[in-house]
Coordinates of C-alpha atoms in Angstrom, one line a residue:
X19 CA 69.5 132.8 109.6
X20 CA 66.2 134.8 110.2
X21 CA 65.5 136.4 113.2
X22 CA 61.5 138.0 113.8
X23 CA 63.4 140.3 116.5
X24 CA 66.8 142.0 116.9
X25 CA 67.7 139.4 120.3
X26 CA 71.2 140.9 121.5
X27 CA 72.1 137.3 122.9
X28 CA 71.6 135.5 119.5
X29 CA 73.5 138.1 117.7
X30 CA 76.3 138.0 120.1
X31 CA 76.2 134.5 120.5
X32 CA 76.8 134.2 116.6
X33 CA 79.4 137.1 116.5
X34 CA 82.9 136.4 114.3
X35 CA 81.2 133.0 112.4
X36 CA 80.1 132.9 108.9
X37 CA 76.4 133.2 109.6
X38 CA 74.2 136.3 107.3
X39 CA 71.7 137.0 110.0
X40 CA 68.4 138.6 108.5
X41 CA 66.7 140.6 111.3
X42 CA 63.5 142.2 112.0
X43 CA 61.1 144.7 113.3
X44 CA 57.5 143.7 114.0
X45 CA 54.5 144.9 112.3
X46 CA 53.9 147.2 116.1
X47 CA 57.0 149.3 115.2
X48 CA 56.6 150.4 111.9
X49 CA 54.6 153.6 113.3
X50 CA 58.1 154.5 115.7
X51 CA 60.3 153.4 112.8
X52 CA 58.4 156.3 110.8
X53 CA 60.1 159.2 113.0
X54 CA 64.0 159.6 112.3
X55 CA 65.0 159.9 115.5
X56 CA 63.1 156.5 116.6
X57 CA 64.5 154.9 113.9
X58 CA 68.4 156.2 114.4
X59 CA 68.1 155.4 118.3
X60 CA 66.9 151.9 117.3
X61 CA 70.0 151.2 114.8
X62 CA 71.8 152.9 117.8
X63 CA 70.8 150.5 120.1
X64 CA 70.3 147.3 118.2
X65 CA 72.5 146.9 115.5
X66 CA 75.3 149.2 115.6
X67 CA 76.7 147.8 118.6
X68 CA 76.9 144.3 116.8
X69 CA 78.4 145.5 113.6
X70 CA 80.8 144.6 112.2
X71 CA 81.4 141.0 114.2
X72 CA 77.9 139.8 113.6
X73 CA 77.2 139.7 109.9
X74 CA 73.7 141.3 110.0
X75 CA 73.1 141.9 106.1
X76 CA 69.1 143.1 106.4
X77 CA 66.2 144.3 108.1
X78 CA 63.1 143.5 107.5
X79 CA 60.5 145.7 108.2
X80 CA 57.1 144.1 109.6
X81 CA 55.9 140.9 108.0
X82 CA 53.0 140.6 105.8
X83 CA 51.5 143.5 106.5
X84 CA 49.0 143.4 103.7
X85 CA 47.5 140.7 105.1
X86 CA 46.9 142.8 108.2
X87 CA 44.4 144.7 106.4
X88 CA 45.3 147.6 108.4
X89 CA 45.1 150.4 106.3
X90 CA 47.1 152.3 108.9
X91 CA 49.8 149.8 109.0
X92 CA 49.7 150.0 105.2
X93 CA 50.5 153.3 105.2
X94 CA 52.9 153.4 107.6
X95 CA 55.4 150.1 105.7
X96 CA 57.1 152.4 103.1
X97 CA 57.6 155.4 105.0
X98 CA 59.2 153.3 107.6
X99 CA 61.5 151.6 105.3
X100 CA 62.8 154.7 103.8
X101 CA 63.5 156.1 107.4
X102 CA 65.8 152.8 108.5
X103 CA 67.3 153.2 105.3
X104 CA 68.0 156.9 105.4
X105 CA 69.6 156.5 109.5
X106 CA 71.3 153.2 108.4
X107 CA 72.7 155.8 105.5
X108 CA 73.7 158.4 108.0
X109 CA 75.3 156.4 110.6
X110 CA 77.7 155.3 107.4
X111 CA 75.7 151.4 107.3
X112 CA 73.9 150.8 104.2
X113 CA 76.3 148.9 102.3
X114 CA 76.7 146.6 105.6
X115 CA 72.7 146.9 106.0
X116 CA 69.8 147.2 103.6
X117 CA 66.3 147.1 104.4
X118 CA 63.0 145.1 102.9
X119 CA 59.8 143.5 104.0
X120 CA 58.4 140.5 103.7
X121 CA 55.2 139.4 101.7
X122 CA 52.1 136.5 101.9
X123 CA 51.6 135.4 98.8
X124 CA 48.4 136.6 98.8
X125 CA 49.4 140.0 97.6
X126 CA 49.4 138.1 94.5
X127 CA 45.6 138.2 92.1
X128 CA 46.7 136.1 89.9
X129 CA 49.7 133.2 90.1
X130 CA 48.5 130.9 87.3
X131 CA 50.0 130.6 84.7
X132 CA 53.1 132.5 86.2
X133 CA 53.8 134.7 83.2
X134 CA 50.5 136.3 83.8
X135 CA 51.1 136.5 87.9
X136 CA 49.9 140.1 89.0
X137 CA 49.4 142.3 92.5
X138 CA 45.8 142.7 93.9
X139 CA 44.2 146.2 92.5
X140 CA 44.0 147.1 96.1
X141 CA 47.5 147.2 97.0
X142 CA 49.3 148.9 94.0
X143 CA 49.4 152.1 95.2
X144 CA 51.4 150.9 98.1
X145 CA 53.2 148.6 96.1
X146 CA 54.5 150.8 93.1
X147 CA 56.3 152.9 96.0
X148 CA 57.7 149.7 97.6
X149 CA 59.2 148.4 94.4
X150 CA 60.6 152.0 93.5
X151 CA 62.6 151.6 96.3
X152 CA 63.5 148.6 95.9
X153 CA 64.9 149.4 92.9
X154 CA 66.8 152.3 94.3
X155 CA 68.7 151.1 97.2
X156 CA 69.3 147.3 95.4
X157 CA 67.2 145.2 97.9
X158 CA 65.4 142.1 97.6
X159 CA 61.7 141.7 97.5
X160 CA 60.4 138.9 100.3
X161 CA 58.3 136.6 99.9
X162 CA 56.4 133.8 102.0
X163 CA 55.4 130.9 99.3
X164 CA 54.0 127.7 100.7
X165 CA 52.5 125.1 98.5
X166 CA 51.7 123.2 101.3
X167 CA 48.4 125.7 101.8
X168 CA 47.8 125.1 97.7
X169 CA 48.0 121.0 98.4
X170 CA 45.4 121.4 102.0
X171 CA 42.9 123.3 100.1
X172 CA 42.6 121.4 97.4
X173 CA 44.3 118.0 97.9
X174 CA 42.2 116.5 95.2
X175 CA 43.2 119.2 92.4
X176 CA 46.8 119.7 93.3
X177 CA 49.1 116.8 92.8
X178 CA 51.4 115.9 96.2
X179 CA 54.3 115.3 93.6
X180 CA 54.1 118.7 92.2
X181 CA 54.5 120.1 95.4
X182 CA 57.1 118.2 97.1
X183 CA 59.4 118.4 94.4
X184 CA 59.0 114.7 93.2
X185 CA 59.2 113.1 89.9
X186 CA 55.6 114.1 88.2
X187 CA 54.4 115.5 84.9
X188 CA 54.7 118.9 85.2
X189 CA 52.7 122.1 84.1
X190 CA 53.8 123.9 81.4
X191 CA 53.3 127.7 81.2
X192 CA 50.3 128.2 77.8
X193 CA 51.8 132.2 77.2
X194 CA 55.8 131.0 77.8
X195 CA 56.0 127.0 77.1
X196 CA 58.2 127.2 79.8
X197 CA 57.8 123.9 82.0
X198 CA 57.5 123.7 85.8
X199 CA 58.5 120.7 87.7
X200 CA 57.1 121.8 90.9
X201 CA 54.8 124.8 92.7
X202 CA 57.1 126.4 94.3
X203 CA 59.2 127.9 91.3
X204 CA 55.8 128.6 89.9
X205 CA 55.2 130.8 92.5
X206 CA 58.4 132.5 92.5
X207 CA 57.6 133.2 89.0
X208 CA 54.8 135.1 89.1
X209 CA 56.1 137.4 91.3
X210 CA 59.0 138.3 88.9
X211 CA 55.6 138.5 86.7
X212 CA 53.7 141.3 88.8
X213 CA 56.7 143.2 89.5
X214 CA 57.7 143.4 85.7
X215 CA 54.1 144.3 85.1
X216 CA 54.5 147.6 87.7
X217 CA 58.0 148.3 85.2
X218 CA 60.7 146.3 87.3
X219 CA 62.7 144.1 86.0
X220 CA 66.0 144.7 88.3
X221 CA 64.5 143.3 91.4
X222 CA 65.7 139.9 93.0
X223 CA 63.1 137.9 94.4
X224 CA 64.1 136.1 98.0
X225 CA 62.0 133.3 99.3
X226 CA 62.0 134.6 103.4
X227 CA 59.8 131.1 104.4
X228 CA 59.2 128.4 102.8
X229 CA 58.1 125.0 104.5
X230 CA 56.0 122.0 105.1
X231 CA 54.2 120.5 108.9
X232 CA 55.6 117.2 109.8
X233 CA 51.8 117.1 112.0
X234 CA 48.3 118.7 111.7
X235 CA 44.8 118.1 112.6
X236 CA 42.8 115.7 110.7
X237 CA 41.5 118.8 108.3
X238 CA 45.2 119.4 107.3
X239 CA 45.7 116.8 104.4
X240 CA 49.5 116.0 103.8
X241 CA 51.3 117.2 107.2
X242 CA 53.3 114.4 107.7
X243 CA 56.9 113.5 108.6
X244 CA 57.5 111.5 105.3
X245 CA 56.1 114.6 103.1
X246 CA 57.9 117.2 105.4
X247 CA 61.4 115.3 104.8
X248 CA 60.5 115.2 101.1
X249 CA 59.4 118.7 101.0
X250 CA 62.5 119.9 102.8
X251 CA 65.1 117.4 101.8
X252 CA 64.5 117.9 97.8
X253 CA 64.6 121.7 98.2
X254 CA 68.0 121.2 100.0
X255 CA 69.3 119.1 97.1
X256 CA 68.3 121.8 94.9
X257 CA 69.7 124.9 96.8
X258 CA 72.8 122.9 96.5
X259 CA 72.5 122.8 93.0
X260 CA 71.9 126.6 92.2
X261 CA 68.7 125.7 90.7
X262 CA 66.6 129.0 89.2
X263 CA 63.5 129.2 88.3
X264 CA 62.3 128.9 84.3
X265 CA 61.7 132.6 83.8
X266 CA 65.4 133.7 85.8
X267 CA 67.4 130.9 84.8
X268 CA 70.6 132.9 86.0
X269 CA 69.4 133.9 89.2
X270 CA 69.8 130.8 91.7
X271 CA 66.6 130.4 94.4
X272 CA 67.6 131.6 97.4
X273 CA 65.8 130.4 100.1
X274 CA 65.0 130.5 103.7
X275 CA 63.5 127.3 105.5
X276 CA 60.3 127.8 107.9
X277 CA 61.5 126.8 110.3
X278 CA 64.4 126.0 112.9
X279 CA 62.8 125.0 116.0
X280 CA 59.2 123.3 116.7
X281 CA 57.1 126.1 118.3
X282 CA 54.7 124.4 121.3
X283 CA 53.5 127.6 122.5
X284 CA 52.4 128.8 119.1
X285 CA 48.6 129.1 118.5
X286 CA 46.4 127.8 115.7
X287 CA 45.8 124.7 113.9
X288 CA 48.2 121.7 114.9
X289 CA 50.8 122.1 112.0
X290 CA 51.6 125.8 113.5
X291 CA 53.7 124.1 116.1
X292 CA 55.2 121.4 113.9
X293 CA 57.2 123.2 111.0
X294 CA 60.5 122.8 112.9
X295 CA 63.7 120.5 111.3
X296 CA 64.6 120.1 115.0
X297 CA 63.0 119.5 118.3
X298 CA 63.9 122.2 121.1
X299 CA 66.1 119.9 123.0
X300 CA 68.2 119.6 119.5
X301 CA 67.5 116.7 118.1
X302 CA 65.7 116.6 114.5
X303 CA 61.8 115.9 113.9
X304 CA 63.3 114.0 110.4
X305 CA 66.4 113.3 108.9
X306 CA 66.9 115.2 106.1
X307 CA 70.6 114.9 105.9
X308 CA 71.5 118.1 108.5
X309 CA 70.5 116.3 111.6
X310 CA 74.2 116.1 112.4
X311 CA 74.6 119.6 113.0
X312 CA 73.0 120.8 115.8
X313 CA 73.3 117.9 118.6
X314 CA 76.9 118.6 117.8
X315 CA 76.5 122.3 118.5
X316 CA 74.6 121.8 121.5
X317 CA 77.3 119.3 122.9
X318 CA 80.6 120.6 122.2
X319 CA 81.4 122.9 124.5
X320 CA 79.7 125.1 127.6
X321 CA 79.8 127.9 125.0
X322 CA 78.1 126.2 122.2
X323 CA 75.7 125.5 124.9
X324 CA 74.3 129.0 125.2
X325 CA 74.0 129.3 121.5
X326 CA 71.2 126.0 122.3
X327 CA 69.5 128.5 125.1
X328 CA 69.2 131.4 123.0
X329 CA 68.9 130.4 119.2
X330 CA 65.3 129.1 120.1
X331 CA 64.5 132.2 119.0
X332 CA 65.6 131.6 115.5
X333 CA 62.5 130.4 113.3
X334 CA 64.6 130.5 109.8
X335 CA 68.0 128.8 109.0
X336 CA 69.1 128.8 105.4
X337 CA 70.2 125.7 103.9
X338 CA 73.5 127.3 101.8
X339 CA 74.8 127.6 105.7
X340 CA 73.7 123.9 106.4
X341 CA 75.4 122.8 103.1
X342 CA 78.5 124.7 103.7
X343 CA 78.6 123.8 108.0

């Protein structure tokens, strides 16, 4: 699971189970996280207390900042990684613990065709630094790919099949000849692409949301229940084969599924509040074969109960811990 925050009571609630818990720092603390001692009080406070009964695995540090365009905030992502990593290194925690950020896909230039997938001119400088370290400490670089925004912007152009990962024709890559069933492998692509092109080729690639609106206003073509189970459902079926992409063929796709819970409070267009696989009260929005799993948490026992009242929190649940529940 995913976690935007560091919430004590989910990671509690979750202590000695089998759950990887991803957590995070938002965009507003990557100044503080800059100064050592901010950052080594925070770890302090937040995560060394839950260690090692909570399996927290990563931090992310903000989340798509570049699309911030705050140059300040920029400036400050890097910096700030290297200072969690350094206190997470002094307080003994790094090979628990390693630290990344997450990106929009629109850090991309190009993505088309995916061998040729580069980063915006703007953002090298920031990202050259960013990959180094990458490289160095063995992280993963984030990204948020949704080819549900490809399919509403151009619902005409973009075949629905392509994107929800049903039977369709294909593209096929003109530099590689490598084939592509469906968008979202496309995408993953061309990332490996642009970070090979900066002189990386050790860097895994994590999909940190991925997802599809069972609702939206009349202006959002294809948010629907039937294309959200389709979307979400397939994926699942292909987690659960360790499917890779064309260009990594021995790297499965590791992927985390925007999102847990419905969010009514969330602003923005309609299908902002409607990429949840479950309703709050626990029940799912569709059945895409996992809707077993949390009325039966909820119900259980008063102590799965709490775990009900405080995962709403959670916006991310990866589907290898659905398949293996």
């Amino acid at each position: 699971m995913k976690l935007y925050d560091a919430d004590p009571n989910v990671l509690v609630t979750f202590s000695h189970t089998n759950v990887d818990f991803i957590i995070g720092l938002g965009n507003e603390y990557l100044p503080n996280m800059t100064d050592p001692i901010k950052a080594r009080n925070w770890l302090q406070q937040r995560v060394q207390p839950h260690l090692p009964q909570t399996r927290i695995t990563c931090i992310t540090m903000g989340n798509e900042v570049f699309k911030t365009y705050d140059h300040q905030l920029w400036s400050n992502l890097l910096p700030a990684m290297q200072t969690v990593y350094n206190a997470l290194v002094d307080l003994g925690l790094d090979k628990q613990v390693t630290v990344t950020s997450a990106h929009s896909l629109d850090i991309l230039s190009f993505s088309f065709p995916p061998s040729a997938g580069s980063f915006r001119q703007d953002l090298s400088e920031y990202l050259h630094g960013i990959l180094n370290f990458h490289a160095e400490v063995k992280s993963p670089f984030l990204i948020n790919a949704y080819p549900y925004f490809a399919y509403k912007d151009n619902p005409n152009e973009v075949p629905l099949d392509y994107v929800l990962f049903q039977p369709n024709q294909g593209t096929v890559d003109p530099i590689t000849n490598l084939k592509y069933d469906n968008m979202l492998y496309a995408q993953v692509d061309a990332v490996y692409s642009a970070i090979k092109a900066m002189g990386h080729t050790d860097i895994k690639v994590r999909i940190s949301e991925t997802g599809w609106p069972s609702r939206g206003d009349d202006d959002e073509a294809g948010a629907t229940p039937e294309n959200a189970g389709l979307y979400n459902g397939n994926l699942l079926k292909r987690i659960e084969e360790k499917q890779s992409t064309p260009a990594k063929p021995n790297v499965p796709v590791d992927v985390y599924v925007f999102a847990l819970f419905n969010e009514n409070l969330k602003p923005g267009p309609a299908s902002e509040r409607n990429y949840g696989l479950y309703y709050p009260n626990g029940t799912p929005v569709y059945n895409i074969g996992v809707q077993g799993y949390l009325p039966g948490m909820v119900y259980t026992s008063p102590s799965t109960k709490i775990a009900l009242s405080v995962v709403s929190n959670v916006l991310f649940i990866v589907i290898a811990y659905l398949i293996s529940a």
